[in-house]
Short mmCIF file of C-alpha atoms in Angstrom, two decimals:
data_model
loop_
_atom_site.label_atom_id
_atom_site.label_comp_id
_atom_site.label_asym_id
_atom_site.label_seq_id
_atom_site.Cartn_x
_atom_site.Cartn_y
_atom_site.Cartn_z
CA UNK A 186 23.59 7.21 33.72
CA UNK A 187 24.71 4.64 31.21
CA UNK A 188 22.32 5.67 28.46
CA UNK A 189 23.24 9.42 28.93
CA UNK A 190 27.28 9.08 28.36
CA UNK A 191 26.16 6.88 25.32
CA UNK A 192 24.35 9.72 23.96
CA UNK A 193 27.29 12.55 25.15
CA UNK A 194 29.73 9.95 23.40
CA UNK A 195 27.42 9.83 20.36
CA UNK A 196 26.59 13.73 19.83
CA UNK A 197 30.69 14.72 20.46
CA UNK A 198 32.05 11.99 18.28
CA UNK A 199 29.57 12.90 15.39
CA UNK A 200 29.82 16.53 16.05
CA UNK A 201 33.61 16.15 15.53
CA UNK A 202 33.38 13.95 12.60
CA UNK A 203 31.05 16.44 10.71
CA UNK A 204 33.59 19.41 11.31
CA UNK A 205 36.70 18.04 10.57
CA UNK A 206 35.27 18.00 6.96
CA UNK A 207 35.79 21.81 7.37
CA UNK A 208 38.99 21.00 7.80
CA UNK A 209 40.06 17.99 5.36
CA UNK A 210 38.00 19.15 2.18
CA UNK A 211 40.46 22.57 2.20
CA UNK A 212 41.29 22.67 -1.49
CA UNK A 213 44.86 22.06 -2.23
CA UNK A 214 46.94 21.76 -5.52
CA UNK A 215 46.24 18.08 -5.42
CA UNK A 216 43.36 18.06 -4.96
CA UNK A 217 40.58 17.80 -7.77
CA UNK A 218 36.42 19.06 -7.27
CA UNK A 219 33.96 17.36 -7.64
CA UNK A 220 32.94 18.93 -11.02
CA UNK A 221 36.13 18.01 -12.74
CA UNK A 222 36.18 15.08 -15.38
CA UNK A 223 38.62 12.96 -13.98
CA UNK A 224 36.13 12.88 -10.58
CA UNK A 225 33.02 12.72 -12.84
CA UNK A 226 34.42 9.62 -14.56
CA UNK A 227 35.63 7.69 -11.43
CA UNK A 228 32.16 8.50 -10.31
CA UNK A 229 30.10 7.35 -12.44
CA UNK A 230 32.69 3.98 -12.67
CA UNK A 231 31.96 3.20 -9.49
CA UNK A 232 28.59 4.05 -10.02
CA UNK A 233 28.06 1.82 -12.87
CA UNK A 234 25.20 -1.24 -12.13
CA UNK A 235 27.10 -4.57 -11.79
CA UNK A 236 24.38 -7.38 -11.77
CA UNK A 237 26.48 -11.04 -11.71
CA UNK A 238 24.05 -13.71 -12.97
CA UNK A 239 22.46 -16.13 -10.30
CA UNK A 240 24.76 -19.44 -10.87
CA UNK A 241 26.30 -22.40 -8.87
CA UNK A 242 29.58 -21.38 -7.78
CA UNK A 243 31.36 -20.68 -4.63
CA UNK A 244 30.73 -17.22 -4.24
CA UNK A 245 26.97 -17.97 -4.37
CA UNK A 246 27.35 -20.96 -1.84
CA UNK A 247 29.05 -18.70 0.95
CA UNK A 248 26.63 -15.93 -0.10
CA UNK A 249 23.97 -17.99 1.02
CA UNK A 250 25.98 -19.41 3.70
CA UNK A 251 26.53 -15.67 5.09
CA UNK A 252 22.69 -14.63 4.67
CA UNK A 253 21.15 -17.80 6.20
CA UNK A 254 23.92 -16.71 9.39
CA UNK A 255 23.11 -13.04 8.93
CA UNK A 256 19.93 -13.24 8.66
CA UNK A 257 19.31 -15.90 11.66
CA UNK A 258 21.42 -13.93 14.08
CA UNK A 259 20.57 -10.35 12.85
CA UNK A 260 16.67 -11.05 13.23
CA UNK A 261 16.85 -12.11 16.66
CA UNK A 262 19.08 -9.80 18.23
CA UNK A 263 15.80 -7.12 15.98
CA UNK A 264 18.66 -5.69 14.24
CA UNK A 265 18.44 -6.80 10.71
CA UNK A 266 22.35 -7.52 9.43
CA UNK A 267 22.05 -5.35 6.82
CA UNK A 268 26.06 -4.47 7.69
CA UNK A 269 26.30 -7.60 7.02
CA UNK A 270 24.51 -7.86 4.10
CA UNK A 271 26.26 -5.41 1.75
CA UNK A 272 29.75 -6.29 2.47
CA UNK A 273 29.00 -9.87 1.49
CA UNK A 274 26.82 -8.42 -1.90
CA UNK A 275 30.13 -6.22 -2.78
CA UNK A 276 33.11 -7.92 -2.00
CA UNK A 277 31.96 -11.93 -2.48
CA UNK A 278 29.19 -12.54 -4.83
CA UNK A 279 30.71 -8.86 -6.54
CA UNK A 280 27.22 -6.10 -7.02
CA UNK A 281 27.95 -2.15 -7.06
CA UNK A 282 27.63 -0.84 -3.49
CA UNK A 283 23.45 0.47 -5.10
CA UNK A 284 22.25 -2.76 -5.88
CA UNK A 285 23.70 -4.57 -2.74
CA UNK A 286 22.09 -2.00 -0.73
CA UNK A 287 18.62 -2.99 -2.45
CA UNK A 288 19.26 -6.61 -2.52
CA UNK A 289 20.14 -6.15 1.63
CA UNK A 290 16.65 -4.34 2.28
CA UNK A 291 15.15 -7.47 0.14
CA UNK A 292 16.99 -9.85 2.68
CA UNK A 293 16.04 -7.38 5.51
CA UNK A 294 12.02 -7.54 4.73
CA UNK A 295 12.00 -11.53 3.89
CA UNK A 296 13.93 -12.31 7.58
CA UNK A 297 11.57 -9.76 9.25
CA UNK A 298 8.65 -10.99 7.66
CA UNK A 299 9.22 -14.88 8.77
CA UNK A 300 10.24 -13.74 12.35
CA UNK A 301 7.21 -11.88 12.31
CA UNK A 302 4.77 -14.66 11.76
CA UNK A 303 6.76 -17.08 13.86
CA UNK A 304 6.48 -14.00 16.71
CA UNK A 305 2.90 -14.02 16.40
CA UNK A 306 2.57 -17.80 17.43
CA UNK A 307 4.68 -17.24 20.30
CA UNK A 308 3.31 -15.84 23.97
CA UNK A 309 4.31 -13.42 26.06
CA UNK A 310 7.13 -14.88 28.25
CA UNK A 311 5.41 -13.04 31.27
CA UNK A 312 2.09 -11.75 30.76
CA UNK A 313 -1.34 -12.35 28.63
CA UNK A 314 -0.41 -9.10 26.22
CA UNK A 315 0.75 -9.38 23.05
CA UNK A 316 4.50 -10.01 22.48
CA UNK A 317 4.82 -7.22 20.16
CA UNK A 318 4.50 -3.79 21.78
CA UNK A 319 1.84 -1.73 19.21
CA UNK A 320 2.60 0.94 21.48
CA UNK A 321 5.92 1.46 20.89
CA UNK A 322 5.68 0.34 17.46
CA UNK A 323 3.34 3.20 16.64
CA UNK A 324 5.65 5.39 18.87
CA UNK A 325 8.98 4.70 16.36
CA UNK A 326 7.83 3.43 12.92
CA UNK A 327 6.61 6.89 11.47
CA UNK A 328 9.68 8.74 13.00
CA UNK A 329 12.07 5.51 11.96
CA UNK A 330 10.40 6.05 8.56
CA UNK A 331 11.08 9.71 8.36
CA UNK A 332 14.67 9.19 9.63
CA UNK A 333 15.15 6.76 6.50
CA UNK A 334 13.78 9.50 4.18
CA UNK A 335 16.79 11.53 5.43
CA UNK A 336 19.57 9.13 5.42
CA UNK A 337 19.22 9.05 2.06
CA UNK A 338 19.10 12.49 1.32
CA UNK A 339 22.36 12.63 3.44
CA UNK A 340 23.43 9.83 1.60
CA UNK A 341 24.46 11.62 -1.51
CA UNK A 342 25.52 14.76 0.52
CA UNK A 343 27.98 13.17 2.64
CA UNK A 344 31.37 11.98 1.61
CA UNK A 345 32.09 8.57 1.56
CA UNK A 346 34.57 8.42 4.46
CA UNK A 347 32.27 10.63 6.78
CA UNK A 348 29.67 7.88 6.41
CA UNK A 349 31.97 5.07 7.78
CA UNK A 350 33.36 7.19 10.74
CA UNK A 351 29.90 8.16 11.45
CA UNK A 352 29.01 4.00 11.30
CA UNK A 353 32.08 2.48 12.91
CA UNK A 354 31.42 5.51 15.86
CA UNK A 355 28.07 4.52 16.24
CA UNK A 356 27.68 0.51 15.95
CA UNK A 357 30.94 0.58 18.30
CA UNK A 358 29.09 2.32 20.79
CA UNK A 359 25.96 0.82 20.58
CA UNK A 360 27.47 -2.75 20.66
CA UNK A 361 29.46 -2.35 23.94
CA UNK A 362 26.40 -0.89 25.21
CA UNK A 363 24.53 -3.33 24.41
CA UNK A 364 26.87 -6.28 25.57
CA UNK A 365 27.41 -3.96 28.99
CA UNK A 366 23.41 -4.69 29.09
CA UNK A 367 23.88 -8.52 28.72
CA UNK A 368 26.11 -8.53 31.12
CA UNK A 369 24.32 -7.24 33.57
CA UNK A 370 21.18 -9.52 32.80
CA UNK A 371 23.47 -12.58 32.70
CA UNK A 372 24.32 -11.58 36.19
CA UNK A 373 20.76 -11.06 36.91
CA UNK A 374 19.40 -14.26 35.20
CA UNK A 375 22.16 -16.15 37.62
CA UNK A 376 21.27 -14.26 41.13
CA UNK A 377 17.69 -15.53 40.34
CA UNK A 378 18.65 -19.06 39.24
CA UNK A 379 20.28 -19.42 42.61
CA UNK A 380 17.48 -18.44 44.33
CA UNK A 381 14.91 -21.15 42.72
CA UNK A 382 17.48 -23.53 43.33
CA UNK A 383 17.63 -22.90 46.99
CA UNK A 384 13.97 -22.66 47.02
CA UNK A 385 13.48 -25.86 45.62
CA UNK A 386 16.26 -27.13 47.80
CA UNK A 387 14.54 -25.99 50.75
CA UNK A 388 11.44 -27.61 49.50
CA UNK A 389 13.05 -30.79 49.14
CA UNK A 390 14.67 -30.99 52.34
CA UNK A 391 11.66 -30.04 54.27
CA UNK A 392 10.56 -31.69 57.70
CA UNK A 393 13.76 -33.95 57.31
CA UNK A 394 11.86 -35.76 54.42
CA UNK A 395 13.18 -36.31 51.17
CA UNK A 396 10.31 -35.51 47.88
CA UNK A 397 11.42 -37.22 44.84
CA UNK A 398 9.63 -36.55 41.71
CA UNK A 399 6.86 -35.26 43.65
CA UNK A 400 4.80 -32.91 41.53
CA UNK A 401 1.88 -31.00 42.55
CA UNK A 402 -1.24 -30.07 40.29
CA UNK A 403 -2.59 -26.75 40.72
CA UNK A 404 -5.79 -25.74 42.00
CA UNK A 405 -7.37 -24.47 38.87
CA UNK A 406 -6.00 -26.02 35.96
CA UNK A 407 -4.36 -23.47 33.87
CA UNK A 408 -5.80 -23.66 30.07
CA UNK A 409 -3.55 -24.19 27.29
CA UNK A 410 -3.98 -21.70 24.37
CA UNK A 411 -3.51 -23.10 21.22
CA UNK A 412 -1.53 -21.52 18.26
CA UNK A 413 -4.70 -19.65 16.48
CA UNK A 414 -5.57 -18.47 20.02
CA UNK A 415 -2.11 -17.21 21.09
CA UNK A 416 -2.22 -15.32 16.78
CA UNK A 417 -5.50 -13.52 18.07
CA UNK A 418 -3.94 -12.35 21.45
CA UNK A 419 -0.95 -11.43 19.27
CA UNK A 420 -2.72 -9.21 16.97
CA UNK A 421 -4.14 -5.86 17.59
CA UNK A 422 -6.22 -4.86 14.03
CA UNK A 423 -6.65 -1.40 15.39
CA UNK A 424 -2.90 -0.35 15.75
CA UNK A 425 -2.16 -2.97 13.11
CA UNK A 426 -4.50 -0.73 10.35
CA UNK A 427 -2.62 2.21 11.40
CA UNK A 428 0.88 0.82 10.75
CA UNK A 429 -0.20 0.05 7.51
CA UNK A 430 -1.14 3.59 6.94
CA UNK A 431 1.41 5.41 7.54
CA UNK A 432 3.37 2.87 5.25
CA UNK A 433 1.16 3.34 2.31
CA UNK A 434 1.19 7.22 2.65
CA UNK A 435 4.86 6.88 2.57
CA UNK A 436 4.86 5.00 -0.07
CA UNK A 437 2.74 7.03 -2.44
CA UNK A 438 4.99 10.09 -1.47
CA UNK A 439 7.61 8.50 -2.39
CA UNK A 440 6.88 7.25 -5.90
CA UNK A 441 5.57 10.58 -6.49
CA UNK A 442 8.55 12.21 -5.26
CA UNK A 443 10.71 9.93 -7.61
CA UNK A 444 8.85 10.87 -10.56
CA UNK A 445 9.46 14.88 -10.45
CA UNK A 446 12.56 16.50 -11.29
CA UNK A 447 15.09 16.92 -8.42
CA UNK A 448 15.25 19.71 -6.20
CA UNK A 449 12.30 21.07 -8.08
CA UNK A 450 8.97 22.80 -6.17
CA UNK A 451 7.14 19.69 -5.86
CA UNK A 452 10.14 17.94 -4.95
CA UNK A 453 10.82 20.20 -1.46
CA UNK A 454 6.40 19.81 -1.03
CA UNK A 455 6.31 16.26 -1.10
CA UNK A 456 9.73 15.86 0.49
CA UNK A 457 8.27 18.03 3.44
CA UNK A 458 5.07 16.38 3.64
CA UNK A 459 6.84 13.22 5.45
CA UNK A 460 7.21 15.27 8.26
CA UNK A 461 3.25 15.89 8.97
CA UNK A 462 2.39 12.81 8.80
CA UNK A 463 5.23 11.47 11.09
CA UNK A 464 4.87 13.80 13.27
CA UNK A 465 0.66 13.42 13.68
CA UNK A 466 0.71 9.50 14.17
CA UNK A 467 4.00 10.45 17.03
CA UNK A 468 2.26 12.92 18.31
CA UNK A 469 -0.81 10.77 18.68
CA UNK A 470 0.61 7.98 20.69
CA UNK A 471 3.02 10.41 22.30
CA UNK A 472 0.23 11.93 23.92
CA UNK A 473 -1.90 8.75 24.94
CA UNK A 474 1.64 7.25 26.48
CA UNK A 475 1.77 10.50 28.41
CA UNK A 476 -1.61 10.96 29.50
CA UNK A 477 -2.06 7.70 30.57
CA UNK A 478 1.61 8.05 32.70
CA UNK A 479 0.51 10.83 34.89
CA UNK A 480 -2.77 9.15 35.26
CA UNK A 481 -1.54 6.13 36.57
CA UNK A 482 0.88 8.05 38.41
CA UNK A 483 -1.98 10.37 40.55
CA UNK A 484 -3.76 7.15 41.42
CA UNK A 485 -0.30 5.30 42.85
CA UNK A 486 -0.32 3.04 40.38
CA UNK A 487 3.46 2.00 39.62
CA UNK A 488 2.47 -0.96 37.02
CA UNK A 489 4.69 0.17 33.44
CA UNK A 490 2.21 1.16 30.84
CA UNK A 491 3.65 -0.52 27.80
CA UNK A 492 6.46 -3.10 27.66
CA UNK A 493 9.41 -0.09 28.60
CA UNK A 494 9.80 0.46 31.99
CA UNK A 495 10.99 4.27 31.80
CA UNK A 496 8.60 7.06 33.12
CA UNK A 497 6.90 8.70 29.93
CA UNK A 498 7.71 12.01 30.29
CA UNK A 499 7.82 15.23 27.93
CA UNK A 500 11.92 14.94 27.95
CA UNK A 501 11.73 10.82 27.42
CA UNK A 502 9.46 11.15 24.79
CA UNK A 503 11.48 13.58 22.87
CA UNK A 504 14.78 11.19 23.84
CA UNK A 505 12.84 8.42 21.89
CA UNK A 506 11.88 10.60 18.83
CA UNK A 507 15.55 11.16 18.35
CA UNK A 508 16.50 8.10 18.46
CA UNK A 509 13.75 7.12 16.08
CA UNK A 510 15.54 9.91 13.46
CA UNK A 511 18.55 8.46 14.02
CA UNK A 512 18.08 5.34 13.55
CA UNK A 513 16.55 5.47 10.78
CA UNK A 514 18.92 8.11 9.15
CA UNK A 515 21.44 5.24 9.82
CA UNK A 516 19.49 2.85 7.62
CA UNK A 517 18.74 5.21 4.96
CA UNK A 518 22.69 5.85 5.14
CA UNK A 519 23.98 2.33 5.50
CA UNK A 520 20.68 0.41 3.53
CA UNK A 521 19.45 -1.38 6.72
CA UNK A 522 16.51 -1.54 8.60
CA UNK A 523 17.44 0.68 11.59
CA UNK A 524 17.68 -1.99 13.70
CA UNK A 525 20.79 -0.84 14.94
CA UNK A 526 19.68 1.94 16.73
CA UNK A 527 15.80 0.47 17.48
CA UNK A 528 16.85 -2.85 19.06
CA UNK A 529 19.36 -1.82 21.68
CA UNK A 530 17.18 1.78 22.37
CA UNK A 531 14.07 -0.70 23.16
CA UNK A 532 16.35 -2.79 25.75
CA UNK A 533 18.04 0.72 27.30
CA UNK A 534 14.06 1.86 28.01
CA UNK A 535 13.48 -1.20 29.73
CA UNK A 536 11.68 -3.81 27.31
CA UNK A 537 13.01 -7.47 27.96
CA UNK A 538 14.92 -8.68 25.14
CA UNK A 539 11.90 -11.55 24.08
CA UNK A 540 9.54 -8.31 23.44
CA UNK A 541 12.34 -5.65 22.25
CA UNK A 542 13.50 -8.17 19.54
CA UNK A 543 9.68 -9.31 18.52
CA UNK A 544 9.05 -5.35 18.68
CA UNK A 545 12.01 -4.23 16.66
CA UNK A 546 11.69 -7.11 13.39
CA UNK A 547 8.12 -5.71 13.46
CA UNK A 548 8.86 -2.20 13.33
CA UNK A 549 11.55 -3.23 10.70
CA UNK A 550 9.26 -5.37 8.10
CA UNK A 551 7.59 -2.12 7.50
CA UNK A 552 11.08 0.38 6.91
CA UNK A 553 12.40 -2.45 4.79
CA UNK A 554 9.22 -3.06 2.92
CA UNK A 555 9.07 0.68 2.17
CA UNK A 556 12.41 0.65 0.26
CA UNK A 557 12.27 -2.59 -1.60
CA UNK A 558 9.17 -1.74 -3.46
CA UNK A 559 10.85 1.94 -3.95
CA UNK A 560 13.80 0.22 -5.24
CA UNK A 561 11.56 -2.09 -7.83
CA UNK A 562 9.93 0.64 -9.37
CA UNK A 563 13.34 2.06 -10.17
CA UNK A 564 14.97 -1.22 -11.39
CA UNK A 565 17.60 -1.33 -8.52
CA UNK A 566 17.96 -5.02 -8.44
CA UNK A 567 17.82 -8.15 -9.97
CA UNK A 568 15.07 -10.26 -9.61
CA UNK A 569 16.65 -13.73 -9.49
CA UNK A 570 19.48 -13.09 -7.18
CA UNK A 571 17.04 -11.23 -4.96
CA UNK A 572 14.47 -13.65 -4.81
CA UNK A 573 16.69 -15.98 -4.24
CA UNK A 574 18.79 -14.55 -1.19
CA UNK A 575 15.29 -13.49 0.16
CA UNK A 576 14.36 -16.96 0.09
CA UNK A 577 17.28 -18.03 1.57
CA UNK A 578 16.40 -15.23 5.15
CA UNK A 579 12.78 -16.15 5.24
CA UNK A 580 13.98 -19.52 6.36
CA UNK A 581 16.81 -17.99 8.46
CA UNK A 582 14.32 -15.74 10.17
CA UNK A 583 12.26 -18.39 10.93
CA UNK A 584 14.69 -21.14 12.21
CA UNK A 585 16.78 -18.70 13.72
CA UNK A 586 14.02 -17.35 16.15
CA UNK A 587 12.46 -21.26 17.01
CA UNK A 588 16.41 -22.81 17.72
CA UNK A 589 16.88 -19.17 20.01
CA UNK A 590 13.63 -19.49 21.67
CA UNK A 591 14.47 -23.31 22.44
CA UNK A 592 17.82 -22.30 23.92
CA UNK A 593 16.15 -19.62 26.29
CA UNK A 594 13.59 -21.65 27.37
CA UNK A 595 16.38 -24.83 28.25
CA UNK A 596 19.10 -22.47 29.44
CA UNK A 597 16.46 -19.71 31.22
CA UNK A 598 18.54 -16.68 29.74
CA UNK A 599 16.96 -14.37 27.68
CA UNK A 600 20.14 -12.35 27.50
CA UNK A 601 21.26 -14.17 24.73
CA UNK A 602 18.81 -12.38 22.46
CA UNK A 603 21.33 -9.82 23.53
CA UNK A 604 25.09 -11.12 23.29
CA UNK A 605 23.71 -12.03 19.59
CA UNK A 606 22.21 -8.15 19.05
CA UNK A 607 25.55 -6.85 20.28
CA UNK A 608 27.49 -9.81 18.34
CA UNK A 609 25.71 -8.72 15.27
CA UNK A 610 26.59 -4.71 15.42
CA UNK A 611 29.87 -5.49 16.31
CA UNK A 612 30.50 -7.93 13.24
CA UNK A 613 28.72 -4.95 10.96
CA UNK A 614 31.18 -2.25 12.26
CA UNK A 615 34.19 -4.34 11.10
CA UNK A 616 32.86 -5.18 7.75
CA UNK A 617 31.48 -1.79 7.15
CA UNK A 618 34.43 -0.17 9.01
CA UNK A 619 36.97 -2.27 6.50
CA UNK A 620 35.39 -1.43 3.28
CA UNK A 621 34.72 1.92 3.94
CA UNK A 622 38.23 2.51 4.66
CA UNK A 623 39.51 1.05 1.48
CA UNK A 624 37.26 2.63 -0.24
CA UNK A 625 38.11 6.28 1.09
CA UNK A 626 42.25 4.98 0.63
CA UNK A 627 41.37 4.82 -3.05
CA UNK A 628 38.86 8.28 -3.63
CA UNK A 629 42.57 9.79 -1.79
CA UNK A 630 44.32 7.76 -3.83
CA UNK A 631 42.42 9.13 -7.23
CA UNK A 632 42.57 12.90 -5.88
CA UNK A 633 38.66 12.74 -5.38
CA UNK A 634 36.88 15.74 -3.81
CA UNK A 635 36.67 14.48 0.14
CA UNK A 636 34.08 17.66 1.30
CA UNK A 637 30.35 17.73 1.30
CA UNK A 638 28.68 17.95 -1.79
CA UNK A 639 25.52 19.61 -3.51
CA UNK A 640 21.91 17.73 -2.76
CA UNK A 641 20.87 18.83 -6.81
CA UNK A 642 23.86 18.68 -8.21
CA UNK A 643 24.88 15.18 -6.96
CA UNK A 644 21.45 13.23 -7.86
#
């Protein structure tokens, strides 16, 4: 019930935002279009590639301060902090709004890449799987993937302001979501701590005799896997090779696509040829999750088939393909990972937050991946300050997932992986939600064109 008046709160609030466009793009007196020269030159001034050099100052040292925070916090709750990210690029260390968005996927893949190998040494909390779901991996990267393909697209189509509305509307709703769904598993986590306790109590206190330090071995003494052994269980070469497929063929459309002219014949073919290849590796696992659902379901068998706990049928599966779009329209709008969308989706379909966070950096080395190499082929960034920053969230990613492992396994809540998810969208709607509201004070300001504009004409 919760997940479907997100979604009614998400389709009318967007639905709105997109029309009133209509409405505050009329063209007025004061108004200038987009083809005049005073808006061509305050475009391409704010366009214009600002590249400070890497040095010790105090901009740098809170930059790094920020991104070792951001970084830490946004990789565990599988949300990446690229909202974060740019805000700090822009308005401390001082890069165009382009290159912070390239730096941010840089920060983005080196987090995700250092939680990922820390994730693979790590076991399921639960069960002898592997902690990352391939399954639902192979289920959202290719869509997440495609989604990014069109966030940029709408990128240059959509004003400025419609693209923070759209943000603060949807990391607002997502957050209180999400911290609605730590709530509840605090609540949970506490109803079950009780319960041990008074079992244990009871133990105790049995036959009027008082244990103390009384342990029992088991029966059959359990074997203790060692890190390479835990890395095998972990990885899945099969699903793994297929991940990597889809990235490549992404990748090769892509550098094509950015060497043809824009809006030209091959442009639209290779543009459209995403969607194919998305749609066959969705389609694929789409139709094993389903098959395998009503199998299990004629034999009785109630036991989830992957990590999610929701039944995998023809409407759910469609549910997640949207979501998959969306979130990764939101990165290609905002230059993220998609997180945003991908980490609380995995907890609202029933993944616990050890596997949904594990699932979602995994998902998101490979979107973030995609872009930075994009974005070095086309000079986007500099290679000091990036290398340096990424430096700075491999370690993040790494310490941040052993200190928040260490604190679930002392404190026995894994709904902190969730406070900090929701912490970490709520932190990105205010920075984004700032900016972009300065931002759109000045284009109103300057008399700048405020309505959609032309895909061609704006590239």
């Amino acid at each position: 019930m919760a997940t479907k008046r997100l979604v009614l709160y998400l389709l009318g609030s967007f639905s709105v935002a997109v029309l009133s466009v209509v409405f505050i793009a009329e063209p007025n007196s004061n108004a200038l279009p987009y083809n005049s020269n005073l808006s061509n030159s305050l475009r391409v001034s704010t366009a214009e590639r600002v590249w400070p050099k890497l040095a010790f100052s105090w901009r740098a040292v809170l930059a790094t301060v920020i991104g070792f925070l951001g970084s830490a916090c946004g990789t565990v709750g599988g949300v990446g902090g690229g909202g974060i990210f740019v805000p700090m690029l822009t308005l401390i260390v001082g890069f165009d709004t382009k290159s912070a968005a390239a730096i941010s996927k840089c920060m983005i893949m080196g987090a995700s890449a250092s939680s990922v190998w820390y994730n693979l040494r790590v076991p399921h909390p639960t069960k002898e799987v592997p902690i990352i779901d391939y399954d639902l991996a192979l289920l959202f990267q290719p869509m997440l993937m495609l989604g990014i393909t069109i966030g940029v697209a709408l990128s240059v189509v959509f004003p400025y302001w419609l693209i923070t509305v759209l943000i603060i509307i949807l990391f607002l709703g997502t957050s209180s979501r999400s911290f609605c769904k730590g709530i509840e598993m605090w609540k949970e986590e506490s109803i079950l701590k009780k319960q041990v306790a008074r079992q244990e109590e009871t133990l105790v206190k049995s036959h009027d005799e008082l244990l103390i330090n009384t342990e029992y071995e088991p029966l059959i003494p359990q074997e203790k896997k060692t890190a390479m052994q835990i890395m095998r269980l972990n990885l899945r070469w099969k699903n793994l090779l297929m991940l990597i497929l889809v990235w490549v063929l992404f990748l090769l459309l892509q550098i094509i696509k950015n060497d043809v002219a824009v809006c030209s014949t091959w442009y639209w073919v290779l543009f459209c040829l995403q969607l194919p290849i998305a749609l066959a590796v969705f389609g694929y696992e789409a139709i094993k999750l389903y098959k395998e659902h009503i199998k299990r379901i004629s034999v009785g068998n109630t036991e989830s088939i992957c990590e999610a706990s929701i039944d995998w049928t023809a409407m759910h599966i469609a549910f997640c393909a949207l979501c998959g779009i969306l979130g990764g329209t939101v990165g290609g709008l905002l230059g993220s990972g998609g997180g945003f969308i991908l980490g609380p989706l995995l907890l609202e379909i029933g993944v616990i937050p050890q596997v949904a966070s594990a699932t979602a950096t995994f998902v998101m080395m490979f979107s973030s991946s995609l872009s930075v190499v994009e974005f070095y082929l086309l000079n986007r960034f500099p290679i000091p300050y990036a290398l340096y920053l990424m430096t700075v969230s491999v370690f993040a990613g790494f310490w941040g997932q052993f200190l928040v492992r260490k604190m679930i396994t002392v404190l026995g809540r894994a709904s902190l992986i969730v406070f900090i998810l929701s912490g970490v969208i709520f932190a990105s709607a205010i920075t984004m939600g700032v900016i972009g509201i300065e931002r759109s004070l000045i284009m109103i300001q300057n008399h700048e064109f405020m309505g959609f504009l032309g895909i061609c004409s704006s590239q």
